[in-house]
N, C-alpha and C. Protein backbone atom coordinates (compact mmCIF):
# COMPACT_ATOMS: atom_id res chain seq x y z
N MET A 1 -2.28 -3.77 8.45
CA MET A 1 -2.65 -4.49 7.33
C MET A 1 -2.28 -5.26 6.43
N ASN A 2 -2.15 -6.53 6.08
CA ASN A 2 -1.42 -7.96 5.23
C ASN A 2 -1.44 -7.17 3.70
N TRP A 3 -0.86 -8.07 3.02
CA TRP A 3 -0.35 -8.16 1.98
C TRP A 3 -1.37 -8.40 1.13
N ASP A 4 -2.42 -9.24 1.70
CA ASP A 4 -3.58 -9.17 0.56
C ASP A 4 -4.44 -8.50 0.58
N GLN A 5 -4.39 -7.77 2.10
CA GLN A 5 -5.44 -6.07 1.71
C GLN A 5 -4.69 -5.64 0.82
N VAL A 6 -3.85 -5.43 1.38
CA VAL A 6 -2.61 -4.07 0.53
C VAL A 6 -3.25 -4.45 -1.03
N GLU A 7 -3.07 -5.24 -1.58
CA GLU A 7 -3.66 -6.54 -3.17
C GLU A 7 -5.17 -5.48 -3.13
N GLY A 8 -5.80 -6.08 -2.35
CA GLY A 8 -7.07 -5.69 -2.71
C GLY A 8 -7.42 -4.68 -2.40
N LYS A 9 -6.84 -3.48 -1.80
CA LYS A 9 -7.17 -2.57 -2.07
C LYS A 9 -6.25 -1.35 -2.46
N TRP A 10 -5.30 -1.63 -3.46
CA TRP A 10 -4.31 -1.21 -4.15
C TRP A 10 -4.69 0.13 -4.65
N LYS A 11 -5.48 0.64 -5.42
CA LYS A 11 -6.01 2.05 -5.88
C LYS A 11 -6.06 2.83 -4.57
N GLN A 12 -6.70 2.74 -3.54
CA GLN A 12 -6.94 3.40 -2.62
C GLN A 12 -5.73 3.88 -1.07
N SER A 13 -4.73 2.34 -1.75
CA SER A 13 -3.45 2.40 -1.02
C SER A 13 -2.01 3.11 -1.40
N LYS A 14 -2.07 2.97 -2.84
CA LYS A 14 -0.67 3.39 -3.38
C LYS A 14 -0.50 4.71 -3.36
N GLY A 15 -1.18 5.79 -2.59
CA GLY A 15 -0.68 6.90 -2.43
C GLY A 15 0.34 7.12 -1.00
N LYS A 16 0.05 6.74 -0.86
CA LYS A 16 0.58 6.06 0.81
C LYS A 16 1.76 5.78 0.23
N PHE A 17 1.93 4.32 -0.34
CA PHE A 17 3.53 3.86 -0.60
C PHE A 17 4.27 5.33 -1.65
N ARG A 18 3.24 6.25 -2.38
CA ARG A 18 4.19 6.78 -3.11
C ARG A 18 4.86 8.01 -2.15
N GLU A 19 3.65 8.45 -0.99
CA GLU A 19 4.22 9.59 0.14
C GLU A 19 5.53 8.96 0.59
N LYS A 20 5.68 7.43 1.08
CA LYS A 20 6.87 6.91 1.51
C LYS A 20 7.86 6.83 0.91
N TRP A 21 7.66 5.84 -0.47
CA TRP A 21 8.67 6.09 -1.34
C TRP A 21 8.78 6.76 -2.27
N GLY A 22 8.91 8.10 -2.58
CA GLY A 22 8.85 9.16 -3.86
C GLY A 22 9.53 8.81 -4.69
N LYS A 23 10.59 8.00 -4.86
CA LYS A 23 11.13 7.80 -6.29
C LYS A 23 10.67 6.45 -7.01
N LEU A 24 9.57 6.18 -6.51
CA LEU A 24 8.52 5.14 -7.39
C LEU A 24 7.70 6.18 -8.18
N THR A 25 8.00 5.48 -9.51
CA THR A 25 7.11 6.28 -10.49
C THR A 25 5.79 5.61 -10.55
N ASP A 26 5.31 6.00 -11.39
CA ASP A 26 3.74 5.88 -11.79
C ASP A 26 3.91 4.59 -12.39
N ASP A 27 4.84 4.15 -13.30
CA ASP A 27 4.90 3.18 -14.22
C ASP A 27 5.13 2.24 -13.08
N ASP A 28 6.60 2.23 -11.87
CA ASP A 28 6.65 1.46 -10.55
C ASP A 28 5.27 1.05 -9.92
N LEU A 29 4.47 1.83 -9.59
CA LEU A 29 3.22 1.61 -8.46
C LEU A 29 2.76 0.77 -9.66
N THR A 30 2.16 1.11 -11.01
CA THR A 30 1.32 -0.03 -12.09
C THR A 30 1.72 -1.70 -11.70
N VAL A 31 2.94 -1.43 -12.11
CA VAL A 31 3.47 -2.85 -11.96
C VAL A 31 3.59 -3.36 -10.79
N ILE A 32 3.89 -3.11 -9.51
CA ILE A 32 4.14 -3.34 -7.47
C ILE A 32 2.62 -3.94 -7.61
N ALA A 33 1.28 -3.22 -7.88
CA ALA A 33 0.04 -3.43 -8.09
C ALA A 33 -0.54 -3.95 -6.94
N GLY A 34 0.31 -3.61 -5.45
CA GLY A 34 -0.32 -4.68 -4.37
C GLY A 34 0.69 -5.77 -3.87
N LYS A 35 1.94 -5.87 -4.57
CA LYS A 35 2.69 -7.03 -4.70
C LYS A 35 3.52 -6.73 -3.78
N ARG A 36 3.42 -7.93 -2.93
CA ARG A 36 5.10 -7.82 -2.19
C ARG A 36 6.17 -7.88 -2.75
N ASP A 37 6.34 -8.75 -3.52
CA ASP A 37 7.66 -9.41 -4.45
C ASP A 37 8.43 -8.00 -5.39
N GLN A 38 6.78 -7.62 -5.81
CA GLN A 38 7.69 -6.08 -6.73
C GLN A 38 7.52 -5.37 -6.22
N LEU A 39 7.38 -4.88 -5.10
CA LEU A 39 7.57 -3.61 -4.24
C LEU A 39 9.10 -3.78 -3.89
N ILE A 40 9.28 -4.84 -3.56
CA ILE A 40 10.90 -5.19 -2.92
C ILE A 40 11.69 -4.80 -4.05
N GLY A 41 11.33 -5.48 -5.38
CA GLY A 41 12.40 -5.30 -6.28
C GLY A 41 12.75 -3.88 -6.65
N ARG A 42 11.56 -3.38 -6.60
CA ARG A 42 11.67 -1.59 -7.03
C ARG A 42 12.00 -1.02 -6.51
N LEU A 43 12.23 -0.93 -5.04
CA LEU A 43 12.66 -0.57 -3.58
C LEU A 43 14.13 -0.96 -4.10
N GLN A 44 14.23 -2.18 -4.37
CA GLN A 44 16.02 -2.52 -4.45
C GLN A 44 16.77 -1.52 -6.00
N GLU A 45 15.86 -1.61 -6.68
CA GLU A 45 16.58 -0.57 -8.22
C GLU A 45 16.52 0.64 -7.24
N ARG A 46 15.51 1.17 -6.65
CA ARG A 46 15.20 2.71 -6.79
C ARG A 46 16.23 3.12 -6.04
N TYR A 47 16.28 2.23 -4.47
CA TYR A 47 17.09 3.13 -3.50
C TYR A 47 18.29 2.22 -3.06
N GLY A 48 18.34 1.39 -3.85
CA GLY A 48 19.83 0.53 -4.23
C GLY A 48 20.34 0.42 -2.84
N ILE A 49 19.08 -0.49 -2.12
CA ILE A 49 18.93 -1.44 -0.97
C ILE A 49 19.08 -2.83 -0.96
N ALA A 50 19.20 -3.42 0.10
CA ALA A 50 19.68 -4.77 -0.17
C ALA A 50 18.14 -5.24 0.11
N LYS A 51 18.24 -6.66 -0.22
CA LYS A 51 16.56 -7.29 -0.34
C LYS A 51 16.39 -7.24 1.15
N GLU A 52 17.34 -7.74 2.13
CA GLU A 52 16.85 -8.02 3.11
C GLU A 52 16.04 -6.44 3.92
N ASP A 53 16.83 -5.50 3.77
CA ASP A 53 16.34 -3.85 3.73
C ASP A 53 14.88 -3.83 3.50
N ALA A 54 14.89 -3.58 2.03
CA ALA A 54 13.95 -3.74 1.17
C ALA A 54 12.02 -4.68 2.03
N GLU A 55 12.82 -5.58 2.20
CA GLU A 55 11.66 -6.44 2.60
C GLU A 55 11.45 -6.02 4.34
N ARG A 56 12.65 -5.78 4.89
CA ARG A 56 12.01 -4.94 6.12
C ARG A 56 11.56 -3.47 6.28
N GLN A 57 11.66 -2.88 5.26
CA GLN A 57 10.76 -1.73 5.36
C GLN A 57 9.08 -1.53 4.73
N ALA A 58 9.40 -3.12 3.98
CA ALA A 58 8.15 -3.08 3.08
C ALA A 58 6.87 -3.41 4.08
N ASP A 59 7.50 -4.47 4.76
CA ASP A 59 6.50 -5.12 5.87
C ASP A 59 6.33 -4.41 6.78
N ALA A 60 7.12 -3.37 7.72
CA ALA A 60 6.76 -2.54 8.89
C ALA A 60 5.79 -1.76 8.15
N PHE A 61 6.32 -0.86 6.58
CA PHE A 61 5.41 -0.02 6.45
C PHE A 61 3.84 -0.64 6.63
N ILE A 62 3.62 -1.59 5.75
CA ILE A 62 1.96 -2.43 5.75
C ILE A 62 1.54 -2.48 7.16
N GLU A 63 2.70 -3.17 8.00
CA GLU A 63 1.65 -3.19 8.97
C GLU A 63 0.79 -2.10 10.16
N ALA A 64 1.92 -0.88 9.63
CA ALA A 64 1.64 0.33 10.62
C ALA A 64 0.27 1.06 9.65
N ILE A 65 0.34 0.33 8.35
CA ILE A 65 -1.21 1.17 7.79
C ILE A 65 -2.67 0.53 8.15
N PRO A 66 -3.26 1.19 8.88
CA PRO A 66 -4.45 0.99 9.72
C PRO A 66 -5.49 0.21 8.67
N VAL A 67 -5.71 -0.54 9.28
CA VAL A 67 -7.32 -1.57 8.70
C VAL A 67 -8.28 -0.92 8.57
N GLU A 68 -8.90 -0.54 7.20
CA GLU A 68 -10.33 0.14 7.58
C GLU A 68 -11.14 -0.57 6.78
N SER A 69 -12.36 -1.37 8.12
CA SER A 69 -13.31 -1.91 8.12
C SER A 69 -14.58 -1.45 7.10
N GLU A 70 -14.79 -2.49 6.32
CA GLU A 70 -15.97 -2.16 5.30
C GLU A 70 -17.39 -1.98 6.12
N GLU A 71 -17.48 -2.57 7.56
CA GLU A 71 -18.28 -2.79 8.66
C GLU A 71 -18.45 -1.49 9.42
N THR A 72 -17.20 -0.82 9.60
CA THR A 72 -17.64 0.25 10.12
C THR A 72 -17.45 1.72 9.61
N THR A 73 -17.42 2.01 8.18
CA THR A 73 -17.18 2.76 7.26
C THR A 73 -18.78 2.64 6.61
N THR A 74 -19.10 1.54 6.00
CA THR A 74 -20.49 1.75 5.23
C THR A 74 -21.46 2.09 5.78
N PRO A 75 -22.16 1.37 7.42
CA PRO A 75 -23.16 2.22 7.79
C PRO A 75 -23.13 3.79 7.87
N THR A 76 -22.01 4.35 8.65
CA THR A 76 -21.98 5.34 8.90
C THR A 76 -21.91 6.38 7.24
N SER A 77 -21.47 5.68 5.95
CA SER A 77 -21.31 6.89 5.07
C SER A 77 -22.57 6.63 4.53
N ARG A 78 -23.81 5.90 4.62
CA ARG A 78 -24.61 5.40 4.61
C ARG A 78 -25.97 6.09 5.43
N HIS A 79 -25.50 6.27 6.58
CA HIS A 79 -26.30 7.44 7.53
C HIS A 79 -26.23 8.98 6.60
N GLN A 80 -25.15 9.28 6.64
CA GLN A 80 -24.49 10.47 6.24
C GLN A 80 -25.47 11.02 4.99
N ALA A 81 -25.85 9.51 3.91
CA ALA A 81 -25.71 10.21 2.62
C ALA A 81 -27.35 10.21 3.13
N ALA A 82 -27.95 9.56 3.50
CA ALA A 82 -29.36 9.85 3.77
C ALA A 82 -29.99 10.96 4.69
N ARG A 83 -29.32 11.64 5.14
CA ARG A 83 -29.41 12.80 6.07
C ARG A 83 -29.27 14.24 5.04
N HIS A 84 -28.76 13.65 4.18
CA HIS A 84 -27.84 14.96 2.93
C HIS A 84 -29.27 15.08 1.75
């Protein structure tokens, strides 16, 4: 996943960020809203880490999040809904 995708799917993604960085508050997650610079700033504040470390952690984390393509999930969802 990339940062544009994170920002676009923030509501679906923010739980993963909360699991990874439990010190982030609901207010933090609202402010972050999928924005890289906001996440890095909040990680620095909450965890007392250097900017470079926060950048490295954040970038590595989002690269590890699998991209869920709407093309692969939508037809399956429609097919399942039609069967019920």
